[in-house]
Amino acid sequence: MVQLAPAVAMDEVTFRSDTVLSDVHLYTPNHRHLMVRLNSVGQPVFLSQFKLLWSQDSQTESGAKGGDYGDAHTKEPPSAETGSTGSPPGSGRSNEGFSLQAGADTTGWEAAEAQLDEDGDLDVVRRPRAASDPNPAGPPRDKVHPMILAQEEDDVLGEEAQGNPHDIIRIEHTMATPLEDVGKQVWRGALLLADYILFRQDLFRGCTALELGAGTGLASIIAATVARTVYCTDVGADLLAMCQRNIALNSHLAAAGGGVVKVKELDWLKDDLCTDPEVPFSWSQEEISDLYDHTTILFAAEVFYDDDLTDAVFKTLSRLAHRLKNACTAILSVEKRLNFTLRHLDVTCEAYDHFRSCLRALEQLADGKLRFVVEPVEASFPQLLVYERIQQLELWKIIAEPVT
């Protein structure tokens, strides 16, 4: 839980403890999170690069480490029957399986191995002592100075710009935000969802899909490598502009698969889509027709942290399912977060419990038009991104089909 101190110099970022920090950044090399600019509300924006390793040899090497990958990571590439494919769409490479990995020369796991002490324990590097401490107990620690890069893409990419552009995913994001801006961060649930999309390419291939609460757009970018059209939706002009930037940074990936990503506003608290042409990221009538006529996949990651918003998400899912002309499948990614509450004087999972109650209510919904079948997805598919796939990460599938 962190926050940027107000009116801080751009090269001396200090974090406080009353806002939210995604822990995804703790599991990838620090030099892959490069500060590039301040957004319109003064938050530092970082650029992270995720490298795609398309060869089977790379997948075997990454699986050999074991460790924090857990049982979910396998050395063998998934078979064709399970829906996975090998080379990127349009690359002309053979179907040999692949892995998706953050960083370039070293992984977070190799870095962790290098930080073990003589007893084999992890030697943790402590954060800098607060600059406001006038009488530190020991020698002062160094301040953190994020690297600030030029705006030109060649400078941002550095040596990796010389490599194959189809092997790199670039995501602009923030690291510390107030709760209302958590969509600007990268969360583990989005990486789990991206893993599943890559594993079940048969489900997404050639379809029209819509992501709810897309945030940085990472999952939509991955979906566009196989889907025909992806509607990447959220609210807030600043967030949607960041999402649009990420779509542009990775347009080569969608183009290789023939997919199109459209960033649009979708407010869960409103029944209708915004069609005002004066409003940024509004919908045209043609796009609305395409959405309702062709969409078969809905997906969302890490949008179930507030009870009111969770209610709104499920209301939106139900409303969309009733308006779509085709039966649809929704894929939901959630992390079961444990919190100690004074009300219970115990560790609880209230946000997750409310999410599960909404699943049960949706499954029991009977209006004579649609029925919703809710199924948990076993997280045993290969891990294709470097992150900690903890047991608290879950995927749920909701199948909406007409009542016969």
GROMACS .gro file of C-alpha atoms in nm:
model
  404
    1MET     CA    1   0.000   0.000   0.000
    2VAL     CA    2   0.184   0.306  -0.122
    3GLN     CA    3   0.137   0.661  -0.245
    4LEU     CA    4   0.349   0.918  -0.415
    5ALA     CA    5   0.424   1.219  -0.197
    6PRO     CA    6   0.271   1.539  -0.338
    7ALA     CA    7   0.485   1.795  -0.520
    8VAL     CA    8   0.781   1.561  -0.541
    9ALA     CA    9   1.056   1.610  -0.798
   10MET     CA   10   1.027   1.374  -1.093
   11ASP     CA   11   1.369   1.224  -1.023
   12GLU     CA   12   1.311   1.173  -0.648
   13VAL     CA   13   0.998   0.963  -0.614
   14THR     CA   14   0.903   0.878  -0.256
   15PHE     CA   15   0.628   0.633  -0.166
   16ARG     CA   16   0.385   0.653   0.124
   17SER     CA   17   0.162   0.390   0.274
   18ASP     CA   18  -0.199   0.492   0.216
   19THR     CA   19  -0.266   0.388  -0.145
   20VAL     CA   20  -0.234   0.075  -0.356
   21LEU     CA   21   0.072  -0.085  -0.517
   22SER     CA   22   0.048  -0.391  -0.743
   23ASP     CA   23   0.302  -0.654  -0.644
   24VAL     CA   24   0.348  -0.774  -1.003
   25HIS     CA   25   0.648  -0.542  -1.029
   26LEU     CA   26   0.827  -0.728  -0.751
   27TYR     CA   27   0.864  -1.038  -0.967
   28THR     CA   28   1.023  -0.892  -1.279
   29PRO     CA   29   1.365  -0.729  -1.326
   30ASN     CA   30   1.372  -0.368  -1.208
   31HIS     CA   31   1.546  -0.243  -1.522
   32ARG     CA   32   1.239  -0.346  -1.725
   33HIS     CA   33   1.023  -0.084  -1.551
   34LEU     CA   34   1.136   0.245  -1.704
   35MET     CA   35   0.977   0.576  -1.612
   36VAL     CA   36   0.877   0.761  -1.928
   37ARG     CA   37   0.646   1.049  -1.833
   38LEU     CA   38   0.388   1.194  -1.595
   39ASN     CA   39   0.022   1.144  -1.683
   40SER     CA   40  -0.242   1.418  -1.679
   41VAL     CA   41  -0.296   1.384  -1.302
   42GLY     CA   42   0.075   1.392  -1.220
   43GLN     CA   43   0.132   1.020  -1.165
   44PRO     CA   44   0.461   0.869  -1.293
   45VAL     CA   45   0.404   0.634  -1.587
   46PHE     CA   46   0.638   0.341  -1.641
   47LEU     CA   47   0.704   0.130  -1.949
   48SER     CA   48   0.745  -0.244  -1.893
   49GLN     CA   49   0.859  -0.476  -2.168
   50PHE     CA   50   0.746  -0.839  -2.186
   51LYS     CA   51   0.942  -1.064  -2.418
   52LEU     CA   52   0.774  -1.349  -2.603
   53LEU     CA   53   0.989  -1.659  -2.642
   54TRP     CA   54   0.829  -1.846  -2.928
   55SER     CA   55   1.060  -2.151  -2.944
   56GLN     CA   56   0.993  -2.478  -2.768
   57ASP     CA   57   1.350  -2.476  -2.632
   58SER     CA   58   1.277  -2.148  -2.453
   59GLN     CA   59   0.967  -2.296  -2.297
   60THR     CA   60   1.158  -2.599  -2.172
   61GLU     CA   61   1.431  -2.381  -2.025
   62SER     CA   62   1.185  -2.157  -1.843
   63GLY     CA   63   1.002  -2.460  -1.708
   64ALA     CA   64   1.320  -2.619  -1.578
   65LYS     CA   65   1.351  -2.365  -1.301
   66GLY     CA   66   1.042  -2.481  -1.115
   67GLY     CA   67   1.037  -2.274  -0.798
   68ASP     CA   68   0.761  -2.013  -0.779
   69TYR     CA   69   0.602  -2.130  -1.101
   70GLY     CA   70   0.438  -2.404  -0.899
   71ASP     CA   71   0.259  -2.704  -1.044
   72ALA     CA   72   0.089  -2.487  -1.306
   73HIS     CA   73   0.403  -2.459  -1.522
   74THR     CA   74   0.476  -2.761  -1.739
   75LYS     CA   75   0.774  -2.846  -1.954
   76GLU     CA   76   0.568  -2.997  -2.234
   77PRO     CA   77   0.384  -2.763  -2.473
   78PRO     CA   78   0.005  -2.798  -2.461
   79SER     CA   79  -0.147  -3.022  -2.723
   80ALA     CA   80  -0.359  -2.902  -3.013
   81GLU     CA   81  -0.667  -3.062  -2.857
   82THR     CA   82  -0.651  -2.822  -2.563
   83GLY     CA   83  -0.661  -2.517  -2.786
   84SER     CA   84  -0.302  -2.394  -2.774
   85THR     CA   85  -0.100  -2.302  -3.077
   86GLY     CA   86   0.268  -2.245  -3.127
   87SER     CA   87   0.398  -1.960  -3.336
   88PRO     CA   88   0.240  -1.614  -3.335
   89PRO     CA   89  -0.034  -1.554  -3.593
   90GLY     CA   90   0.113  -1.454  -3.924
   91SER     CA   91   0.472  -1.530  -3.822
   92GLY     CA   92   0.517  -1.831  -4.046
   93ARG     CA   93   0.679  -2.028  -3.765
   94SER     CA   94   0.604  -2.390  -3.689
   95ASN     CA   95   0.351  -2.497  -3.429
   96GLU     CA   96   0.595  -2.590  -3.151
   97GLY     CA   97   0.447  -2.429  -2.840
   98PHE     CA   98   0.578  -2.111  -2.682
   99SER     CA   99   0.624  -1.922  -2.359
  100LEU     CA  100   0.583  -1.553  -2.276
  101GLN     CA  101   0.841  -1.412  -2.041
  102ALA     CA  102   0.919  -1.074  -1.889
  103GLY     CA  103   1.267  -0.932  -1.926
  104ALA     CA  104   1.542  -1.000  -2.175
  105ASP     CA  105   1.872  -1.149  -2.057
  106THR     CA  106   1.782  -1.259  -1.703
  107THR     CA  107   1.463  -1.353  -1.525
  108GLY     CA  108   1.342  -1.262  -1.180
  109TRP     CA  109   1.407  -1.622  -1.072
  110GLU     CA  110   1.774  -1.604  -1.171
  111ALA     CA  111   1.805  -1.274  -0.987
  112ALA     CA  112   1.647  -1.430  -0.679
  113GLU     CA  113   1.896  -1.719  -0.686
  114ALA     CA  114   2.179  -1.465  -0.691
  115GLN     CA  115   2.047  -1.301  -0.374
  116LEU     CA  116   2.059  -1.605  -0.143
  117ASP     CA  117   2.277  -1.578   0.167
  118GLU     CA  118   2.513  -1.849   0.292
  119ASP     CA  119   2.224  -2.031   0.465
  120GLY     CA  120   2.013  -2.034   0.150
  121ASP     CA  121   1.771  -1.765   0.270
  122LEU     CA  122   1.662  -1.482   0.043
  123ASP     CA  123   1.871  -1.172   0.108
  124VAL     CA  124   1.603  -0.902   0.077
  125VAL     CA  125   1.710  -0.554  -0.029
  126ARG     CA  126   1.532  -0.310   0.202
  127ARG     CA  127   1.358   0.000   0.074
  128PRO     CA  128   1.528   0.338   0.131
  129ARG     CA  129   1.478   0.500   0.469
  130ALA     CA  130   1.235   0.791   0.460
  131ALA     CA  131   1.411   1.115   0.371
  132SER     CA  132   1.218   1.289   0.648
  133ASP     CA  133   1.401   1.096   0.921
  134PRO     CA  134   1.640   1.360   1.068
  135ASN     CA  135   1.827   1.115   1.294
  136PRO     CA  136   1.867   0.780   1.123
  137ALA     CA  137   1.975   0.493   1.345
  138GLY     CA  138   2.243   0.379   1.102
  139PRO     CA  139   2.415   0.480   0.780
  140PRO     CA  140   2.171   0.644   0.538
  141ARG     CA  141   2.046   0.428   0.251
  142ASP     CA  142   2.053   0.543  -0.108
  143LYS     CA  143   1.747   0.715  -0.250
  144VAL     CA  144   1.557   0.558  -0.537
  145HIS     CA  145   1.591   0.757  -0.859
  146PRO     CA  146   1.375   0.608  -1.140
  147MET     CA  147   1.533   0.634  -1.482
  148ILE     CA  148   1.358   0.898  -1.694
  149LEU     CA  149   1.370   0.835  -2.066
  150ALA     CA  150   1.313   1.046  -2.374
  151GLN     CA  151   0.978   1.022  -2.548
  152GLU     CA  152   1.117   0.881  -2.872
  153GLU     CA  153   1.042   0.511  -2.905
  154ASP     CA  154   1.395   0.431  -3.026
  155ASP     CA  155   1.536   0.568  -2.701
  156VAL     CA  156   1.278   0.381  -2.494
  157LEU     CA  157   1.341   0.048  -2.660
  158GLY     CA  158   1.719   0.071  -2.664
  159GLU     CA  159   1.893  -0.240  -2.790
  160GLU     CA  160   1.571  -0.442  -2.794
  161ALA     CA  161   1.445  -0.225  -3.079
  162GLN     CA  162   1.685  -0.421  -3.300
  163GLY     CA  163   1.512  -0.751  -3.226
  164ASN     CA  164   1.198  -0.904  -3.370
  165PRO     CA  165   0.908  -0.669  -3.282
  166HIS     CA  166   0.675  -0.969  -3.262
  167ASP     CA  167   0.870  -1.092  -2.959
  168ILE     CA  168   0.801  -0.784  -2.743
  169ILE     CA  169   0.491  -0.662  -2.558
  170ARG     CA  170   0.519  -0.311  -2.414
  171ILE     CA  171   0.281  -0.187  -2.145
  172GLU     CA  172   0.262   0.163  -2.000
  173HIS     CA  173   0.129   0.163  -1.645
  174THR     CA  174   0.157   0.328  -1.307
  175MET     CA  175   0.291   0.161  -0.994
  176ALA     CA  176   0.121   0.343  -0.708
  177THR     CA  177  -0.228   0.493  -0.723
  178PRO     CA  178  -0.531   0.575  -0.512
  179LEU     CA  179  -0.788   0.298  -0.505
  180GLU     CA  180  -0.998   0.461  -0.777
  181ASP     CA  181  -0.703   0.444  -1.019
  182VAL     CA  182  -0.596   0.083  -0.966
  183GLY     CA  183  -0.688   0.009  -1.328
  184LYS     CA  184  -0.371   0.190  -1.431
  185GLN     CA  185  -0.160  -0.084  -1.274
  186VAL     CA  186  -0.076  -0.436  -1.393
  187TRP     CA  187  -0.229  -0.706  -1.172
  188ARG     CA  188  -0.163  -1.079  -1.144
  189GLY     CA  189  -0.521  -1.161  -1.240
  190ALA     CA  190  -0.469  -0.999  -1.581
  191LEU     CA  191  -0.158  -1.210  -1.636
  192LEU     CA  192  -0.347  -1.525  -1.540
  193LEU     CA  193  -0.623  -1.432  -1.783
  194ALA     CA  194  -0.364  -1.368  -2.056
  195ASP     CA  195  -0.218  -1.712  -1.988
  196TYR     CA  196  -0.561  -1.867  -2.032
  197ILE     CA  197  -0.628  -1.679  -2.357
  198LEU     CA  198  -0.299  -1.804  -2.501
  199PHE     CA  199  -0.382  -2.156  -2.385
  200ARG     CA  200  -0.741  -2.154  -2.519
  201GLN     CA  201  -0.681  -1.985  -2.852
  202ASP     CA  202  -0.948  -2.209  -3.004
  203LEU     CA  203  -1.208  -2.032  -2.790
  204PHE     CA  204  -1.098  -1.684  -2.901
  205ARG     CA  205  -0.992  -1.743  -3.260
  206GLY     CA  206  -1.188  -1.532  -3.510
  207CYS     CA  207  -1.443  -1.416  -3.252
  208THR     CA  208  -1.566  -1.077  -3.138
  209ALA     CA  209  -1.483  -1.026  -2.770
  210LEU     CA  210  -1.535  -0.756  -2.508
  211GLU     CA  211  -1.324  -0.689  -2.200
  212LEU     CA  212  -1.484  -0.522  -1.900
  213GLY     CA  213  -1.257  -0.303  -1.688
  214ALA     CA  214  -0.961  -0.351  -1.920
  215GLY     CA  215  -0.725  -0.121  -1.729
  216THR     CA  216  -0.392  -0.113  -1.913
  217GLY     CA  217  -0.536  -0.334  -2.188
  218LEU     CA  218  -0.287  -0.620  -2.148
  219ALA     CA  219  -0.547  -0.898  -2.174
  220SER     CA  220  -0.717  -0.729  -2.471
  221ILE     CA  221  -0.383  -0.705  -2.653
  222ILE     CA  222  -0.325  -1.077  -2.600
  223ALA     CA  223  -0.681  -1.159  -2.710
  224ALA     CA  224  -0.635  -0.958  -3.030
  225THR     CA  225  -0.358  -1.193  -3.143
  226VAL     CA  226  -0.631  -1.447  -3.224
  227ALA     CA  227  -0.969  -1.270  -3.205
  228ARG     CA  228  -1.120  -1.079  -3.498
  229THR     CA  229  -1.235  -0.777  -3.295
  230VAL     CA  230  -1.174  -0.691  -2.929
  231TYR     CA  231  -1.368  -0.413  -2.761
  232CYS     CA  232  -1.140  -0.295  -2.481
  233THR     CA  233  -1.359  -0.104  -2.234
  234ASP     CA  234  -1.324   0.094  -1.912
  235VAL     CA  235  -1.408   0.442  -1.781
  236GLY     CA  236  -1.203   0.760  -1.730
  237ALA     CA  237  -1.042   0.961  -2.008
  238ASP     CA  238  -0.692   0.936  -1.859
  239LEU     CA  239  -0.713   0.557  -1.816
  240LEU     CA  240  -0.862   0.504  -2.161
  241ALA     CA  241  -0.591   0.723  -2.315
  242MET     CA  242  -0.325   0.507  -2.147
  243CYS     CA  243  -0.502   0.198  -2.275
  244GLN     CA  244  -0.514   0.345  -2.626
  245ARG     CA  245  -0.141   0.414  -2.604
  246ASN     CA  246  -0.073   0.051  -2.513
  247ILE     CA  247  -0.285  -0.068  -2.804
  248ALA     CA  248  -0.079   0.152  -3.037
  249LEU     CA  249   0.250   0.031  -2.887
  250ASN     CA  250   0.149  -0.329  -2.962
  251SER     CA  251  -0.049  -0.285  -3.283
  252HIS     CA  252   0.196  -0.513  -3.465
  253LEU     CA  253   0.081  -0.809  -3.253
  254ALA     CA  254  -0.287  -0.762  -3.334
  255ALA     CA  255  -0.209  -0.696  -3.701
  256ALA     CA  256  -0.009  -1.019  -3.726
  257GLY     CA  257  -0.318  -1.214  -3.620
  258GLY     CA  258  -0.560  -0.999  -3.818
  259GLY     CA  259  -0.726  -0.866  -3.506
  260VAL     CA  260  -0.854  -0.516  -3.430
  261VAL     CA  261  -0.869  -0.359  -3.082
  262LYS     CA  262  -1.113  -0.075  -3.020
  263VAL     CA  263  -1.088   0.122  -2.694
  264LYS     CA  264  -1.433   0.229  -2.577
  265GLU     CA  265  -1.602   0.371  -2.268
  266LEU     CA  266  -1.836   0.133  -2.089
  267ASP     CA  267  -1.976   0.249  -1.755
  268TRP     CA  268  -2.118  -0.037  -1.547
  269LEU     CA  269  -2.345   0.207  -1.365
  270LYS     CA  270  -2.525   0.306  -1.687
  271ASP     CA  271  -2.766   0.092  -1.886
  272ASP     CA  272  -2.676   0.230  -2.228
  273LEU     CA  273  -2.353   0.283  -2.417
  274CYS     CA  274  -2.235   0.639  -2.475
  275THR     CA  275  -2.298   0.745  -2.837
  276ASP     CA  276  -2.220   1.116  -2.805
  277PRO     CA  277  -1.956   1.187  -3.074
  278GLU     CA  278  -1.823   1.475  -2.862
  279VAL     CA  279  -1.725   1.233  -2.583
  280PRO     CA  280  -1.387   1.061  -2.625
  281PHE     CA  281  -1.406   0.683  -2.674
  282SER     CA  282  -1.781   0.685  -2.740
  283TRP     CA  283  -1.956   0.425  -2.958
  284SER     CA  284  -2.082   0.458  -3.314
  285GLN     CA  285  -2.405   0.290  -3.415
  286GLU     CA  286  -2.208   0.055  -3.640
  287GLU     CA  287  -1.990  -0.054  -3.349
  288ILE     CA  288  -2.291  -0.113  -3.126
  289SER     CA  289  -2.453  -0.327  -3.396
  290ASP     CA  290  -2.132  -0.524  -3.441
  291LEU     CA  291  -2.102  -0.571  -3.063
  292TYR     CA  292  -2.452  -0.711  -3.021
  293ASP     CA  293  -2.456  -0.911  -3.345
  294HIS     CA  294  -2.122  -1.089  -3.320
  295THR     CA  295  -1.984  -1.094  -2.963
  296THR     CA  296  -1.942  -1.442  -2.817
  297ILE     CA  297  -1.675  -1.383  -2.549
  298LEU     CA  298  -1.678  -1.150  -2.248
  299PHE     CA  299  -1.380  -1.136  -2.011
  300ALA     CA  300  -1.263  -0.940  -1.708
  301ALA     CA  301  -0.974  -0.949  -1.462
  302GLU     CA  302  -0.936  -0.809  -1.110
  303VAL     CA  303  -1.253  -0.597  -1.108
  304PHE     CA  304  -1.408  -0.754  -0.796
  305TYR     CA  305  -1.245  -0.554  -0.515
  306ASP     CA  306  -1.549  -0.341  -0.419
  307ASP     CA  307  -1.896  -0.481  -0.347
  308ASP     CA  308  -2.086  -0.205  -0.526
  309LEU     CA  309  -1.864  -0.236  -0.834
  310THR     CA  310  -1.895  -0.616  -0.824
  311ASP     CA  311  -2.274  -0.582  -0.827
  312ALA     CA  312  -2.244  -0.345  -1.123
  313VAL     CA  313  -2.016  -0.585  -1.313
  314PHE     CA  314  -2.260  -0.874  -1.278
  315LYS     CA  315  -2.552  -0.651  -1.372
  316THR     CA  316  -2.362  -0.546  -1.684
  317LEU     CA  317  -2.274  -0.907  -1.769
  318SER     CA  318  -2.638  -1.009  -1.744
  319ARG     CA  319  -2.758  -0.709  -1.946
  320LEU     CA  320  -2.504  -0.772  -2.223
  321ALA     CA  321  -2.580  -1.144  -2.235
  322HIS     CA  322  -2.950  -1.070  -2.283
  323ARG     CA  323  -2.879  -0.824  -2.564
  324LEU     CA  324  -2.632  -1.037  -2.758
  325LYS     CA  325  -2.773  -1.234  -3.050
  326ASN     CA  326  -2.543  -1.530  -2.988
  327ALA     CA  327  -2.479  -1.745  -2.683
  328CYS     CA  328  -2.173  -1.615  -2.501
  329THR     CA  329  -1.906  -1.726  -2.258
  330ALA     CA  330  -1.762  -1.501  -1.987
  331ILE     CA  331  -1.417  -1.561  -1.837
  332LEU     CA  332  -1.353  -1.394  -1.501
  333SER     CA  333  -1.021  -1.371  -1.319
  334VAL     CA  334  -1.013  -1.288  -0.949
  335GLU     CA  335  -0.764  -1.295  -0.664
  336LYS     CA  336  -0.888  -1.405  -0.325
  337ARG     CA  337  -0.736  -1.138  -0.103
  338LEU     CA  338  -0.702  -1.192   0.270
  339ASN     CA  339  -0.753  -0.890   0.497
  340PHE     CA  340  -0.762  -0.849   0.873
  341THR     CA  341  -1.072  -0.651   0.974
  342LEU     CA  342  -1.150  -0.486   1.307
  343ARG     CA  343  -1.515  -0.572   1.258
  344HIS     CA  344  -1.441  -0.945   1.265
  345LEU     CA  345  -1.110  -0.933   1.452
  346ASP     CA  346  -1.002  -1.200   1.209
  347VAL     CA  347  -0.869  -1.251   0.857
  348THR     CA  348  -1.155  -1.236   0.607
  349CYS     CA  349  -1.210  -1.231   0.230
  350GLU     CA  350  -1.517  -1.010   0.213
  351ALA     CA  351  -1.470  -0.889  -0.145
  352TYR     CA  352  -1.415  -1.244  -0.267
  353ASP     CA  353  -1.707  -1.378  -0.064
  354HIS     CA  354  -1.932  -1.118  -0.224
  355PHE     CA  355  -1.801  -1.217  -0.568
  356ARG     CA  356  -1.892  -1.582  -0.500
  357SER     CA  357  -2.238  -1.484  -0.379
  358CYS     CA  358  -2.292  -1.293  -0.706
  359LEU     CA  359  -2.188  -1.603  -0.901
  360ARG     CA  360  -2.446  -1.810  -0.714
  361ALA     CA  361  -2.718  -1.549  -0.769
  362LEU     CA  362  -2.642  -1.537  -1.141
  363GLU     CA  363  -2.657  -1.915  -1.167
  364GLN     CA  364  -2.995  -1.919  -0.993
  365LEU     CA  365  -3.135  -1.642  -1.210
  366ALA     CA  366  -3.447  -1.763  -1.391
  367ASP     CA  367  -3.617  -1.525  -1.631
  368GLY     CA  368  -3.725  -1.774  -1.898
  369LYS     CA  369  -3.480  -1.637  -2.157
  370LEU     CA  370  -3.127  -1.730  -2.053
  371ARG     CA  371  -2.967  -1.966  -1.809
  372PHE     CA  372  -2.617  -1.915  -1.672
  373VAL     CA  373  -2.389  -2.212  -1.608
  374VAL     CA  374  -2.100  -2.129  -1.374
  375GLU     CA  375  -1.785  -2.342  -1.377
  376PRO     CA  376  -1.447  -2.300  -1.205
  377VAL     CA  377  -1.146  -2.326  -1.438
  378GLU     CA  378  -0.864  -2.542  -1.310
  379ALA     CA  379  -0.547  -2.331  -1.316
  380SER     CA  380  -0.333  -2.621  -1.437
  381PHE     CA  381  -0.271  -2.477  -1.783
  382PRO     CA  382   0.090  -2.377  -1.862
  383GLN     CA  383   0.220  -2.055  -1.715
  384LEU     CA  384   0.338  -1.844  -2.007
  385LEU     CA  385   0.417  -1.520  -1.823
  386VAL     CA  386   0.658  -1.462  -1.537
  387TYR     CA  387   0.457  -1.384  -1.225
  388GLU     CA  388   0.371  -1.560  -0.902
  389ARG     CA  389   0.071  -1.781  -0.973
  390ILE     CA  390  -0.050  -1.813  -0.616
  391GLN     CA  391  -0.334  -2.039  -0.502
  392GLN     CA  392  -0.555  -1.736  -0.438
  393LEU     CA  393  -0.573  -1.665  -0.814
  394GLU     CA  394  -0.888  -1.812  -0.969
  395LEU     CA  395  -1.061  -1.828  -1.305
  396TRP     CA  396  -1.435  -1.876  -1.350
  397LYS     CA  397  -1.628  -1.950  -1.667
  398ILE     CA  398  -1.989  -1.841  -1.712
  399ILE     CA  399  -2.180  -1.985  -2.008
  400ALA     CA  400  -2.497  -1.795  -2.103
  401GLU     CA  401  -2.729  -1.995  -2.325
  402PRO     CA  402  -3.095  -1.966  -2.428
  403VAL     CA  403  -3.353  -2.156  -2.226
  404THR     CA  404  -3.498  -2.433  -2.442
   0.00000   0.00000   0.00000
